[in-house]
């Protein structure tokens, strides 16, 4: 697989995105989806009082909004975000990150250094974009 080279196993920090995109809990999902499309990302964090409190993924948008016939402009981020956010330390091996995602049936992990958010990793890491 692309994320793991022969020889030394890679750590999460070597492939994570350091771009932490976020919206406020009251942001409407039309705006959220537009930001995600513009930045070409599959998730966006929700931040309140300086802390990341949730995450919205493409799956959340499809299953919790569109499939229910709701208008994205009328639904706010807080009402569909997934929480708590699953996280992993930046020095964790990629194989362990992949295992955690599989066990929790999730596609994104917040990456931390000493419990401080420093990046995000997704299954796109292994799928080449």
Backbone as XML, in Angstrom:
<?xml version="1.0"?>
<chain id="A" units="angstrom">
  <residue number="1" name="UNK">
    <atom name="N" x="0.835" y="-1.180" z="0.000"/>
    <atom name="CA" x="0.000" y="0.000" z="0.000"/>
    <atom name="C" x="0.876" y="1.238" z="0.000"/>
  </residue>
  <residue number="2" name="UNK">
    <atom name="N" x="0.350" y="2.309" z="-0.512"/>
    <atom name="CA" x="1.126" y="3.527" z="-0.699"/>
    <atom name="C" x="1.613" y="4.145" z="0.602"/>
  </residue>
  <residue number="3" name="UNK">
    <atom name="N" x="0.832" y="4.032" z="1.670"/>
    <atom name="CA" x="1.192" y="4.716" z="2.910"/>
    <atom name="C" x="2.286" y="3.998" z="3.685"/>
  </residue>
  <residue number="4" name="UNK">
    <atom name="N" x="2.523" y="2.745" z="3.385"/>
    <atom name="CA" x="3.532" y="1.998" z="4.114"/>
    <atom name="C" x="4.597" y="1.554" z="3.123"/>
  </residue>
  <residue number="5" name="UNK">
    <atom name="N" x="5.805" y="2.057" z="3.317"/>
    <atom name="CA" x="6.890" y="1.694" z="2.412"/>
    <atom name="C" x="7.654" y="0.510" z="2.977"/>
  </residue>
  <residue number="6" name="UNK">
    <atom name="N" x="8.447" y="-0.100" z="2.123"/>
    <atom name="CA" x="9.287" y="-1.191" z="2.610"/>
    <atom name="C" x="10.331" y="-0.608" z="3.531"/>
  </residue>
  <residue number="7" name="UNK">
    <atom name="N" x="10.717" y="-1.368" z="4.512"/>
    <atom name="CA" x="11.685" y="-0.871" z="5.484"/>
    <atom name="C" x="10.955" y="-0.356" z="6.719"/>
  </residue>
  <residue number="8" name="UNK">
    <atom name="N" x="11.326" y="0.826" z="7.139"/>
    <atom name="CA" x="10.773" y="1.409" z="8.356"/>
    <atom name="C" x="9.289" y="1.742" z="8.199"/>
  </residue>
  <residue number="9" name="UNK">
    <atom name="N" x="8.493" y="1.308" z="9.159"/>
    <atom name="CA" x="7.063" y="1.604" z="9.144"/>
    <atom name="C" x="6.845" y="3.086" z="9.415"/>
  </residue>
  <residue number="10" name="UNK">
    <atom name="N" x="5.913" y="3.678" z="8.682"/>
    <atom name="CA" x="5.630" y="5.102" z="8.834"/>
    <atom name="C" x="4.728" y="5.374" z="10.031"/>
  </residue>
  <residue number="11" name="UNK">
    <atom name="N" x="4.877" y="6.576" z="10.541"/>
    <atom name="CA" x="4.032" y="7.042" z="11.632"/>
    <atom name="C" x="2.974" y="7.990" z="11.079"/>
  </residue>
  <residue number="12" name="UNK">
    <atom name="N" x="1.916" y="8.150" z="11.845"/>
    <atom name="CA" x="0.803" y="8.997" z="11.448"/>
    <atom name="C" x="1.280" y="10.399" z="11.073"/>
  </residue>
  <residue number="13" name="UNK">
    <atom name="N" x="2.185" y="10.974" z="11.844"/>
    <atom name="CA" x="2.626" y="12.352" z="11.591"/>
    <atom name="C" x="3.294" y="12.531" z="10.235"/>
  </residue>
  <residue number="14" name="UNK">
    <atom name="N" x="3.762" y="11.459" z="9.631"/>
    <atom name="CA" x="4.429" y="11.549" z="8.332"/>
    <atom name="C" x="3.452" y="11.735" z="7.179"/>
  </residue>
  <residue number="15" name="UNK">
    <atom name="N" x="2.187" y="11.409" z="7.385"/>
    <atom name="CA" x="1.217" y="11.481" z="6.293"/>
    <atom name="C" x="-0.039" y="12.283" z="6.622"/>
  </residue>
  <residue number="16" name="UNK">
    <atom name="N" x="-0.161" y="12.741" z="7.854"/>
    <atom name="CA" x="-1.372" y="13.468" z="8.254"/>
    <atom name="C" x="-1.456" y="14.812" z="7.536"/>
  </residue>
  <residue number="17" name="UNK">
    <atom name="N" x="-2.664" y="15.307" z="7.426"/>
    <atom name="CA" x="-2.871" y="16.671" z="6.956"/>
    <atom name="C" x="-2.794" y="17.584" z="8.173"/>
  </residue>
  <residue number="18" name="UNK">
    <atom name="N" x="-2.032" y="18.639" z="8.068"/>
    <atom name="CA" x="-1.928" y="19.577" z="9.178"/>
    <atom name="C" x="-2.998" y="20.658" z="9.093"/>
  </residue>
  <residue number="19" name="UNK">
    <atom name="N" x="-3.817" y="20.592" z="8.056"/>
    <atom name="CA" x="-4.885" y="21.565" z="7.862"/>
    <atom name="C" x="-6.111" y="21.136" z="8.682"/>
  </residue>
  <residue number="20" name="UNK">
    <atom name="N" x="-6.405" y="21.889" z="9.728"/>
    <atom name="CA" x="-7.564" y="21.590" z="10.568"/>
    <atom name="C" x="-8.672" y="22.580" z="10.233"/>
  </residue>
  <residue number="21" name="UNK">
    <atom name="N" x="-9.562" y="22.170" z="9.346"/>
    <atom name="CA" x="-10.694" y="23.002" z="8.964"/>
    <atom name="C" x="-11.807" y="22.827" z="9.981"/>
  </residue>
  <residue number="22" name="UNK">
    <atom name="N" x="-12.458" y="23.947" z="10.327"/>
    <atom name="CA" x="-13.532" y="23.844" z="11.309"/>
    <atom name="C" x="-14.601" y="24.894" z="11.060"/>
  </residue>
  <residue number="23" name="UNK">
    <atom name="N" x="-15.763" y="24.598" z="11.634"/>
    <atom name="CA" x="-16.902" y="25.515" z="11.612"/>
    <atom name="C" x="-17.459" y="25.611" z="13.024"/>
  </residue>
  <residue number="24" name="UNK">
    <atom name="N" x="-18.275" y="26.615" z="13.241"/>
    <atom name="CA" x="-18.967" y="26.768" z="14.523"/>
    <atom name="C" x="-20.164" y="25.818" z="14.567"/>
  </residue>
  <residue number="25" name="UNK">
    <atom name="N" x="-20.624" y="25.458" z="15.762"/>
    <atom name="CA" x="-21.759" y="24.543" z="15.891"/>
    <atom name="C" x="-23.027" y="25.028" z="15.185"/>
  </residue>
  <residue number="26" name="UNK">
    <atom name="N" x="-23.195" y="26.345" z="15.055"/>
    <atom name="CA" x="-24.417" y="26.863" z="14.437"/>
    <atom name="C" x="-24.298" y="27.071" z="12.930"/>
  </residue>
  <residue number="27" name="UNK">
    <atom name="N" x="-23.165" y="26.686" z="12.325"/>
    <atom name="CA" x="-23.008" y="26.808" z="10.870"/>
    <atom name="C" x="-24.015" y="25.910" z="10.164"/>
  </residue>
  <residue number="28" name="UNK">
    <atom name="N" x="-24.638" y="26.433" z="9.106"/>
    <atom name="CA" x="-25.592" y="25.580" z="8.391"/>
    <atom name="C" x="-24.836" y="24.629" z="7.467"/>
  </residue>
  <residue number="29" name="UNK">
    <atom name="N" x="-25.461" y="23.510" z="7.166"/>
    <atom name="CA" x="-24.778" y="22.457" z="6.421"/>
    <atom name="C" x="-24.588" y="22.767" z="4.945"/>
  </residue>
  <residue number="30" name="UNK">
    <atom name="N" x="-25.310" y="23.736" z="4.415"/>
    <atom name="CA" x="-25.033" y="24.167" z="3.048"/>
    <atom name="C" x="-23.643" y="24.804" z="3.017"/>
  </residue>
  <residue number="31" name="UNK">
    <atom name="N" x="-23.376" y="25.673" z="3.970"/>
    <atom name="CA" x="-22.056" y="26.300" z="4.072"/>
    <atom name="C" x="-20.978" y="25.259" z="4.336"/>
  </residue>
  <residue number="32" name="UNK">
    <atom name="N" x="-21.251" y="24.331" z="5.243"/>
    <atom name="CA" x="-20.292" y="23.270" z="5.570"/>
    <atom name="C" x="-19.944" y="22.471" z="4.320"/>
  </residue>
  <residue number="33" name="UNK">
    <atom name="N" x="-20.959" y="22.063" z="3.571"/>
    <atom name="CA" x="-20.705" y="21.248" z="2.376"/>
    <atom name="C" x="-19.951" y="22.044" z="1.311"/>
  </residue>
  <residue number="34" name="UNK">
    <atom name="N" x="-20.207" y="23.346" z="1.211"/>
    <atom name="CA" x="-19.493" y="24.178" z="0.252"/>
    <atom name="C" x="-18.016" y="24.300" z="0.620"/>
  </residue>
  <residue number="35" name="UNK">
    <atom name="N" x="-17.728" y="24.450" z="1.909"/>
    <atom name="CA" x="-16.335" y="24.507" z="2.363"/>
    <atom name="C" x="-15.640" y="23.183" z="2.062"/>
  </residue>
  <residue number="36" name="UNK">
    <atom name="N" x="-16.302" y="22.079" z="2.363"/>
    <atom name="CA" x="-15.720" y="20.760" z="2.117"/>
    <atom name="C" x="-15.427" y="20.564" z="0.629"/>
  </residue>
  <residue number="37" name="UNK">
    <atom name="N" x="-16.341" y="21.006" z="-0.231"/>
    <atom name="CA" x="-16.144" y="20.873" z="-1.674"/>
    <atom name="C" x="-14.996" y="21.765" z="-2.150"/>
  </residue>
  <residue number="38" name="UNK">
    <atom name="N" x="-14.965" y="22.998" z="-1.678"/>
    <atom name="CA" x="-13.920" y="23.937" z="-2.084"/>
    <atom name="C" x="-12.533" y="23.460" z="-1.671"/>
  </residue>
  <residue number="39" name="UNK">
    <atom name="N" x="-12.434" y="22.900" z="-0.466"/>
    <atom name="CA" x="-11.145" y="22.447" z="0.065"/>
    <atom name="C" x="-10.837" y="21.001" z="-0.303"/>
  </residue>
  <residue number="40" name="UNK">
    <atom name="N" x="-11.795" y="20.324" z="-0.961"/>
    <atom name="CA" x="-11.644" y="18.930" z="-1.381"/>
    <atom name="C" x="-11.306" y="18.020" z="-0.203"/>
  </residue>
  <residue number="41" name="UNK">
    <atom name="N" x="-12.134" y="18.106" z="0.841"/>
    <atom name="CA" x="-11.960" y="17.267" z="2.023"/>
    <atom name="C" x="-13.237" y="16.490" z="2.294"/>
  </residue>
  <residue number="42" name="UNK">
    <atom name="N" x="-13.107" y="15.385" z="3.003"/>
    <atom name="CA" x="-14.251" y="14.541" z="3.309"/>
    <atom name="C" x="-14.812" y="14.751" z="4.700"/>
  </residue>
  <residue number="43" name="UNK">
    <atom name="N" x="-14.224" y="15.715" z="5.435"/>
    <atom name="CA" x="-14.718" y="15.987" z="6.784"/>
    <atom name="C" x="-14.337" y="17.399" z="7.198"/>
  </residue>
  <residue number="44" name="UNK">
    <atom name="N" x="-15.038" y="17.879" z="8.208"/>
    <atom name="CA" x="-14.723" y="19.183" z="8.780"/>
    <atom name="C" x="-15.036" y="19.118" z="10.274"/>
  </residue>
  <residue number="45" name="UNK">
    <atom name="N" x="-14.190" y="19.732" z="11.058"/>
    <atom name="CA" x="-14.357" y="19.701" z="12.510"/>
    <atom name="C" x="-15.340" y="20.774" z="12.957"/>
  </residue>
  <residue number="46" name="UNK">
    <atom name="N" x="-15.920" y="20.568" z="14.129"/>
    <atom name="CA" x="-16.809" y="21.546" z="14.744"/>
    <atom name="C" x="-16.110" y="22.037" z="16.005"/>
  </residue>
  <residue number="47" name="UNK">
    <atom name="N" x="-15.986" y="23.366" z="16.110"/>
    <atom name="CA" x="-15.238" y="23.957" z="17.214"/>
    <atom name="C" x="-16.130" y="24.888" z="18.020"/>
  </residue>
  <residue number="48" name="UNK">
    <atom name="N" x="-16.076" y="24.727" z="19.351"/>
    <atom name="CA" x="-16.850" y="25.563" z="20.260"/>
    <atom name="C" x="-15.984" y="25.928" z="21.455"/>
  </residue>
  <residue number="49" name="UNK">
    <atom name="N" x="-15.962" y="27.186" z="21.807"/>
    <atom name="CA" x="-15.173" y="27.665" z="22.951"/>
    <atom name="C" x="-13.717" y="27.208" z="22.886"/>
  </residue>
  <residue number="50" name="UNK">
    <atom name="N" x="-13.140" y="27.220" z="21.689"/>
    <atom name="CA" x="-11.739" y="26.874" z="21.523"/>
    <atom name="C" x="-11.422" y="25.391" z="21.488"/>
  </residue>
  <residue number="51" name="UNK">
    <atom name="N" x="-12.449" y="24.553" z="21.572"/>
    <atom name="CA" x="-12.234" y="23.099" z="21.567"/>
    <atom name="C" x="-12.975" y="22.446" z="20.404"/>
  </residue>
  <residue number="52" name="UNK">
    <atom name="N" x="-12.352" y="21.415" z="19.838"/>
    <atom name="CA" x="-13.033" y="20.632" z="18.820"/>
    <atom name="C" x="-14.024" y="19.707" z="19.523"/>
  </residue>
  <residue number="53" name="UNK">
    <atom name="N" x="-15.304" y="19.865" z="19.188"/>
    <atom name="CA" x="-16.360" y="19.125" z="19.892"/>
    <atom name="C" x="-17.030" y="18.070" z="19.029"/>
  </residue>
  <residue number="54" name="UNK">
    <atom name="N" x="-16.748" y="18.079" z="17.733"/>
    <atom name="CA" x="-17.369" y="17.098" z="16.854"/>
    <atom name="C" x="-16.743" y="17.142" z="15.475"/>
  </residue>
  <residue number="55" name="UNK">
    <atom name="N" x="-17.224" y="16.261" z="14.619"/>
    <atom name="CA" x="-16.748" y="16.183" z="13.239"/>
    <atom name="C" x="-17.946" y="15.879" z="12.347"/>
  </residue>
  <residue number="56" name="UNK">
    <atom name="N" x="-17.968" y="16.504" z="11.195"/>
    <atom name="CA" x="-19.003" y="16.228" z="10.197"/>
    <atom name="C" x="-18.297" y="15.622" z="8.991"/>
  </residue>
  <residue number="57" name="UNK">
    <atom name="N" x="-18.819" y="14.505" z="8.532"/>
    <atom name="CA" x="-18.236" y="13.814" z="7.392"/>
    <atom name="C" x="-19.235" y="13.779" z="6.235"/>
  </residue>
  <residue number="58" name="UNK">
    <atom name="N" x="-18.734" y="13.426" z="5.070"/>
    <atom name="CA" x="-19.623" y="13.268" z="3.918"/>
    <atom name="C" x="-20.735" y="12.271" z="4.238"/>
  </residue>
  <residue number="59" name="UNK">
    <atom name="N" x="-20.397" y="11.226" z="4.959"/>
    <atom name="CA" x="-21.377" y="10.215" z="5.352"/>
    <atom name="C" x="-22.475" y="10.842" z="6.211"/>
  </residue>
  <residue number="60" name="UNK">
    <atom name="N" x="-22.093" y="11.722" z="7.137"/>
    <atom name="CA" x="-23.084" y="12.403" z="7.970"/>
    <atom name="C" x="-24.033" y="13.225" z="7.105"/>
  </residue>
  <residue number="61" name="UNK">
    <atom name="N" x="-23.480" y="13.953" z="6.139"/>
    <atom name="CA" x="-24.306" y="14.788" z="5.264"/>
    <atom name="C" x="-25.312" y="13.949" z="4.478"/>
  </residue>
  <residue number="62" name="UNK">
    <atom name="N" x="-24.841" y="12.838" z="3.952"/>
    <atom name="CA" x="-25.726" y="12.001" z="3.140"/>
    <atom name="C" x="-26.795" y="11.317" z="3.992"/>
  </residue>
  <residue number="63" name="UNK">
    <atom name="N" x="-26.379" y="10.665" z="5.054"/>
    <atom name="CA" x="-27.317" y="9.853" z="5.840"/>
    <atom name="C" x="-28.212" y="10.650" z="6.785"/>
  </residue>
  <residue number="64" name="UNK">
    <atom name="N" x="-27.673" y="11.712" z="7.370"/>
    <atom name="CA" x="-28.427" y="12.455" z="8.383"/>
    <atom name="C" x="-29.185" y="13.655" z="7.831"/>
  </residue>
  <residue number="65" name="UNK">
    <atom name="N" x="-28.875" y="14.042" z="6.592"/>
    <atom name="CA" x="-29.540" y="15.216" z="6.023"/>
    <atom name="C" x="-30.230" y="14.865" z="4.707"/>
  </residue>
  <residue number="66" name="UNK">
    <atom name="N" x="-29.440" y="14.561" z="3.690"/>
    <atom name="CA" x="-30.005" y="14.338" z="2.359"/>
    <atom name="C" x="-30.963" y="13.159" z="2.302"/>
  </residue>
  <residue number="67" name="UNK">
    <atom name="N" x="-30.592" y="12.038" z="2.897"/>
    <atom name="CA" x="-31.447" y="10.844" z="2.844"/>
    <atom name="C" x="-32.769" y="11.060" z="3.586"/>
  </residue>
  <residue number="68" name="UNK">
    <atom name="N" x="-32.786" y="12.037" z="4.491"/>
    <atom name="CA" x="-34.016" y="12.333" z="5.238"/>
    <atom name="C" x="-34.806" y="13.467" z="4.598"/>
  </residue>
  <residue number="69" name="UNK">
    <atom name="N" x="-34.325" y="13.954" z="3.466"/>
    <atom name="CA" x="-35.037" y="15.004" z="2.753"/>
    <atom name="C" x="-34.952" y="16.370" z="3.416"/>
  </residue>
  <residue number="70" name="UNK">
    <atom name="N" x="-33.968" y="16.562" z="4.281"/>
    <atom name="CA" x="-33.815" y="17.846" z="4.960"/>
    <atom name="C" x="-33.036" y="18.824" z="4.078"/>
  </residue>
  <residue number="71" name="UNK">
    <atom name="N" x="-33.287" y="20.090" z="4.274"/>
    <atom name="CA" x="-32.567" y="21.118" z="3.542"/>
    <atom name="C" x="-31.262" y="21.432" z="4.268"/>
  </residue>
  <residue number="72" name="UNK">
    <atom name="N" x="-30.115" y="21.283" z="3.607"/>
    <atom name="CA" x="-28.831" y="21.581" z="4.254"/>
    <atom name="C" x="-28.763" y="23.005" z="4.810"/>
  </residue>
  <residue number="73" name="UNK">
    <atom name="N" x="-29.441" y="23.938" z="4.169"/>
    <atom name="CA" x="-29.427" y="25.324" z="4.643"/>
    <atom name="C" x="-30.196" y="25.499" z="5.949"/>
  </residue>
  <residue number="74" name="UNK">
    <atom name="N" x="-31.062" y="24.538" z="6.264"/>
    <atom name="CA" x="-31.902" y="24.653" z="7.461"/>
    <atom name="C" x="-31.412" y="23.807" z="8.632"/>
  </residue>
  <residue number="75" name="UNK">
    <atom name="N" x="-30.301" y="23.088" z="8.441"/>
    <atom name="CA" x="-29.773" y="22.199" z="9.481"/>
    <atom name="C" x="-28.414" y="22.720" z="9.923"/>
  </residue>
  <residue number="76" name="UNK">
    <atom name="N" x="-28.174" y="22.745" z="11.238"/>
    <atom name="CA" x="-26.880" y="23.239" z="11.704"/>
    <atom name="C" x="-25.910" y="22.100" z="12.002"/>
  </residue>
  <residue number="77" name="UNK">
    <atom name="N" x="-24.641" y="22.462" z="12.063"/>
    <atom name="CA" x="-23.562" y="21.491" z="12.238"/>
    <atom name="C" x="-23.724" y="20.666" z="13.513"/>
  </residue>
  <residue number="78" name="UNK">
    <atom name="N" x="-24.071" y="21.321" z="14.593"/>
    <atom name="CA" x="-24.178" y="20.636" z="15.884"/>
    <atom name="C" x="-25.207" y="19.508" z="15.866"/>
  </residue>
  <residue number="79" name="UNK">
    <atom name="N" x="-26.246" y="19.658" z="15.070"/>
    <atom name="CA" x="-27.313" y="18.659" z="15.074"/>
    <atom name="C" x="-26.949" y="17.365" z="14.353"/>
  </residue>
  <residue number="80" name="UNK">
    <atom name="N" x="-25.912" y="17.367" z="13.521"/>
    <atom name="CA" x="-25.541" y="16.144" z="12.808"/>
    <atom name="C" x="-24.101" y="15.688" z="13.055"/>
  </residue>
  <residue number="81" name="UNK">
    <atom name="N" x="-23.331" y="16.485" z="13.786"/>
    <atom name="CA" x="-21.920" y="16.124" z="13.996"/>
    <atom name="C" x="-21.804" y="14.823" z="14.776"/>
  </residue>
  <residue number="82" name="UNK">
    <atom name="N" x="-20.729" y="14.113" z="14.518"/>
    <atom name="CA" x="-20.405" y="12.912" z="15.283"/>
    <atom name="C" x="-19.479" y="13.321" z="16.429"/>
  </residue>
  <residue number="83" name="UNK">
    <atom name="N" x="-19.721" y="12.789" z="17.584"/>
    <atom name="CA" x="-18.889" y="13.112" z="18.747"/>
    <atom name="C" x="-18.948" y="11.965" z="19.733"/>
  </residue>
  <residue number="84" name="UNK">
    <atom name="N" x="-17.980" y="11.797" z="20.601"/>
    <atom name="CA" x="-16.723" y="12.539" z="20.603"/>
    <atom name="C" x="-15.891" y="12.177" z="19.380"/>
  </residue>
  <residue number="85" name="UNK">
    <atom name="N" x="-14.902" y="12.993" z="19.095"/>
    <atom name="CA" x="-14.030" y="12.771" z="17.947"/>
    <atom name="C" x="-12.988" y="11.722" z="18.319"/>
  </residue>
  <residue number="86" name="UNK">
    <atom name="N" x="-12.879" y="10.697" z="17.495"/>
    <atom name="CA" x="-11.844" y="9.681" z="17.719"/>
    <atom name="C" x="-10.496" y="10.301" z="17.389"/>
  </residue>
  <residue number="87" name="UNK">
    <atom name="N" x="-9.500" y="10.015" z="18.215"/>
    <atom name="CA" x="-8.183" y="10.606" z="17.982"/>
    <atom name="C" x="-7.084" y="9.576" z="18.147"/>
  </residue>
  <residue number="88" name="UNK">
    <atom name="N" x="-5.901" y="9.975" z="17.696"/>
    <atom name="CA" x="-4.738" y="9.103" z="17.758"/>
    <atom name="C" x="-3.493" y="9.976" z="17.884"/>
  </residue>
  <residue number="89" name="UNK">
    <atom name="N" x="-2.509" y="9.502" z="18.606"/>
    <atom name="CA" x="-1.268" y="10.257" z="18.777"/>
    <atom name="C" x="-0.461" y="10.242" z="17.478"/>
  </residue>
  <residue number="90" name="UNK">
    <atom name="N" x="0.212" y="11.349" z="17.194"/>
    <atom name="CA" x="0.964" y="11.490" z="15.952"/>
    <atom name="C" x="2.103" y="10.493" z="15.795"/>
  </residue>
  <residue number="91" name="UNK">
    <atom name="N" x="2.592" y="9.934" z="16.889"/>
    <atom name="CA" x="3.700" y="8.977" z="16.813"/>
    <atom name="C" x="3.237" y="7.529" z="16.656"/>
  </residue>
  <residue number="92" name="UNK">
    <atom name="N" x="1.940" y="7.328" z="16.519"/>
    <atom name="CA" x="1.389" y="5.992" z="16.318"/>
    <atom name="C" x="1.705" y="5.508" z="14.906"/>
  </residue>
  <residue number="93" name="UNK">
    <atom name="N" x="1.972" y="4.224" z="14.767"/>
    <atom name="CA" x="2.227" y="3.650" z="13.442"/>
    <atom name="C" x="0.955" y="3.681" z="12.603"/>
  </residue>
  <residue number="94" name="UNK">
    <atom name="N" x="1.124" y="3.897" z="11.309"/>
    <atom name="CA" x="-0.021" y="3.946" z="10.402"/>
    <atom name="C" x="-0.863" y="2.672" z="10.468"/>
  </residue>
  <residue number="95" name="UNK">
    <atom name="N" x="-0.214" y="1.546" z="10.583"/>
    <atom name="CA" x="-0.960" y="0.289" z="10.650"/>
    <atom name="C" x="-1.895" y="0.279" z="11.857"/>
  </residue>
  <residue number="96" name="UNK">
    <atom name="N" x="-1.463" y="0.854" z="12.967"/>
    <atom name="CA" x="-2.315" y="0.933" z="14.160"/>
    <atom name="C" x="-3.476" y="1.906" z="13.945"/>
  </residue>
  <residue number="97" name="UNK">
    <atom name="N" x="-3.217" y="2.985" z="13.215"/>
    <atom name="CA" x="-4.294" y="3.930" z="12.886"/>
    <atom name="C" x="-5.335" y="3.250" z="12.009"/>
  </residue>
  <residue number="98" name="UNK">
    <atom name="N" x="-4.864" y="2.498" z="11.026"/>
    <atom name="CA" x="-5.780" y="1.771" z="10.143"/>
    <atom name="C" x="-6.622" y="0.770" z="10.944"/>
  </residue>
  <residue number="99" name="UNK">
    <atom name="N" x="-5.979" y="0.088" z="11.874"/>
    <atom name="CA" x="-6.690" y="-0.882" z="12.715"/>
    <atom name="C" x="-7.763" y="-0.187" z="13.552"/>
  </residue>
  <residue number="100" name="UNK">
    <atom name="N" x="-7.415" y="0.946" z="14.151"/>
    <atom name="CA" x="-8.380" y="1.684" z="14.975"/>
    <atom name="C" x="-9.582" y="2.131" z="14.146"/>
  </residue>
  <residue number="101" name="UNK">
    <atom name="N" x="-9.325" y="2.625" z="12.948"/>
    <atom name="CA" x="-10.435" y="3.032" z="12.080"/>
    <atom name="C" x="-11.341" y="1.849" z="11.760"/>
  </residue>
  <residue number="102" name="UNK">
    <atom name="N" x="-10.743" y="0.718" z="11.469"/>
    <atom name="CA" x="-11.532" y="-0.470" z="11.161"/>
    <atom name="C" x="-12.357" y="-0.940" z="12.343"/>
  </residue>
  <residue number="103" name="UNK">
    <atom name="N" x="-11.748" y="-0.957" z="13.510"/>
    <atom name="CA" x="-12.456" y="-1.409" z="14.710"/>
    <atom name="C" x="-13.610" y="-0.485" z="15.079"/>
  </residue>
  <residue number="104" name="UNK">
    <atom name="N" x="-13.425" y="0.813" z="14.848"/>
    <atom name="CA" x="-14.461" y="1.789" z="15.199"/>
    <atom name="C" x="-15.378" y="2.122" z="14.025"/>
  </residue>
  <residue number="105" name="UNK">
    <atom name="N" x="-15.109" y="1.514" z="12.864"/>
    <atom name="CA" x="-15.893" y="1.743" z="11.650"/>
    <atom name="C" x="-15.989" y="3.238" z="11.324"/>
  </residue>
  <residue number="106" name="UNK">
    <atom name="N" x="-14.825" y="3.892" z="11.333"/>
    <atom name="CA" x="-14.751" y="5.309" z="11.018"/>
    <atom name="C" x="-13.716" y="5.538" z="9.931"/>
  </residue>
  <residue number="107" name="UNK">
    <atom name="N" x="-13.742" y="6.723" z="9.327"/>
    <atom name="CA" x="-12.850" y="7.025" z="8.217"/>
    <atom name="C" x="-11.904" y="8.187" z="8.504"/>
  </residue>
  <residue number="108" name="UNK">
    <atom name="N" x="-12.031" y="8.813" z="9.680"/>
    <atom name="CA" x="-11.205" y="9.973" z="10.032"/>
    <atom name="C" x="-10.762" y="9.894" z="11.482"/>
  </residue>
  <residue number="109" name="UNK">
    <atom name="N" x="-9.534" y="10.326" z="11.737"/>
    <atom name="CA" x="-9.013" y="10.410" z="13.105"/>
    <atom name="C" x="-8.349" y="11.770" z="13.300"/>
  </residue>
  <residue number="110" name="UNK">
    <atom name="N" x="-8.659" y="12.405" z="14.413"/>
    <atom name="CA" x="-7.967" y="13.623" z="14.793"/>
    <atom name="C" x="-6.600" y="13.207" z="15.320"/>
  </residue>
  <residue number="111" name="UNK">
    <atom name="N" x="-5.548" y="13.860" z="14.850"/>
    <atom name="CA" x="-4.186" y="13.519" z="15.269"/>
    <atom name="C" x="-3.759" y="14.502" z="16.358"/>
  </residue>
  <residue number="112" name="UNK">
    <atom name="N" x="-3.197" y="13.958" z="17.428"/>
    <atom name="CA" x="-2.810" y="14.796" z="18.559"/>
    <atom name="C" x="-1.330" y="14.632" z="18.898"/>
  </residue>
  <residue number="113" name="UNK">
    <atom name="N" x="-0.807" y="15.663" z="19.550"/>
    <atom name="CA" x="0.523" y="15.624" z="20.139"/>
    <atom name="C" x="0.348" y="16.130" z="21.564"/>
  </residue>
  <residue number="114" name="UNK">
    <atom name="N" x="0.591" y="15.243" z="22.530"/>
    <atom name="CA" x="0.373" y="15.575" z="23.945"/>
    <atom name="C" x="-1.046" y="16.109" z="24.155"/>
  </residue>
  <residue number="115" name="UNK">
    <atom name="N" x="-2.015" y="15.416" z="23.567"/>
    <atom name="CA" x="-3.438" y="15.719" z="23.654"/>
    <atom name="C" x="-3.848" y="17.032" z="22.982"/>
  </residue>
  <residue number="116" name="UNK">
    <atom name="N" x="-2.961" y="17.658" z="22.222"/>
    <atom name="CA" x="-3.287" y="18.874" z="21.480"/>
    <atom name="C" x="-3.479" y="18.512" z="20.006"/>
  </residue>
  <residue number="117" name="UNK">
    <atom name="N" x="-4.596" y="18.919" z="19.399"/>
    <atom name="CA" x="-4.823" y="18.613" z="17.983"/>
    <atom name="C" x="-3.764" y="19.238" z="17.084"/>
  </residue>
  <residue number="118" name="UNK">
    <atom name="N" x="-3.189" y="18.410" z="16.202"/>
    <atom name="CA" x="-2.149" y="18.894" z="15.293"/>
    <atom name="C" x="-2.412" y="18.497" z="13.837"/>
  </residue>
  <residue number="119" name="UNK">
    <atom name="N" x="-3.424" y="17.672" z="13.587"/>
    <atom name="CA" x="-3.699" y="17.241" z="12.224"/>
    <atom name="C" x="-4.873" y="16.296" z="12.158"/>
  </residue>
  <residue number="120" name="UNK">
    <atom name="N" x="-5.085" y="15.778" z="10.970"/>
    <atom name="CA" x="-6.168" y="14.819" z="10.754"/>
    <atom name="C" x="-5.686" y="13.800" z="9.731"/>
  </residue>
  <residue number="121" name="UNK">
    <atom name="N" x="-6.166" y="12.590" z="9.866"/>
    <atom name="CA" x="-5.827" y="11.524" z="8.930"/>
    <atom name="C" x="-7.126" y="10.840" z="8.522"/>
  </residue>
  <residue number="122" name="UNK">
    <atom name="N" x="-7.185" y="10.402" z="7.278"/>
    <atom name="CA" x="-8.388" y="9.728" z="6.795"/>
    <atom name="C" x="-8.002" y="8.515" z="5.966"/>
  </residue>
  <residue number="123" name="UNK">
    <atom name="N" x="-8.998" y="7.738" z="5.604"/>
    <atom name="CA" x="-8.725" y="6.574" z="4.765"/>
    <atom name="C" x="-8.175" y="6.991" z="3.416"/>
  </residue>
  <residue number="124" name="UNK">
    <atom name="N" x="-8.391" y="8.229" z="3.017"/>
    <atom name="CA" x="-7.819" y="8.727" z="1.755"/>
    <atom name="C" x="-6.296" y="8.603" z="1.754"/>
  </residue>
  <residue number="125" name="UNK">
    <atom name="N" x="-5.703" y="8.612" z="2.938"/>
    <atom name="CA" x="-4.260" y="8.454" z="3.064"/>
    <atom name="C" x="-3.806" y="7.169" z="2.371"/>
  </residue>
  <residue number="126" name="UNK">
    <atom name="N" x="-4.597" y="6.133" z="2.520"/>
    <atom name="CA" x="-4.221" y="4.821" z="1.960"/>
    <atom name="C" x="-4.763" y="4.619" z="0.559"/>
  </residue>
  <residue number="127" name="UNK">
    <atom name="N" x="-5.723" y="5.422" z="0.186"/>
    <atom name="CA" x="-6.330" y="5.248" z="-1.122"/>
    <atom name="C" x="-5.758" y="6.195" z="-2.166"/>
  </residue>
  <residue number="128" name="UNK">
    <atom name="N" x="-4.794" y="6.996" z="-1.767"/>
    <atom name="CA" x="-4.138" y="7.875" z="-2.726"/>
    <atom name="C" x="-4.907" y="9.120" z="-3.084"/>
  </residue>
  <residue number="129" name="UNK">
    <atom name="N" x="-5.709" y="9.624" z="-2.148"/>
    <atom name="CA" x="-6.417" y="10.872" z="-2.427"/>
    <atom name="C" x="-7.838" y="10.614" z="-2.523"/>
  </residue>
</chain>
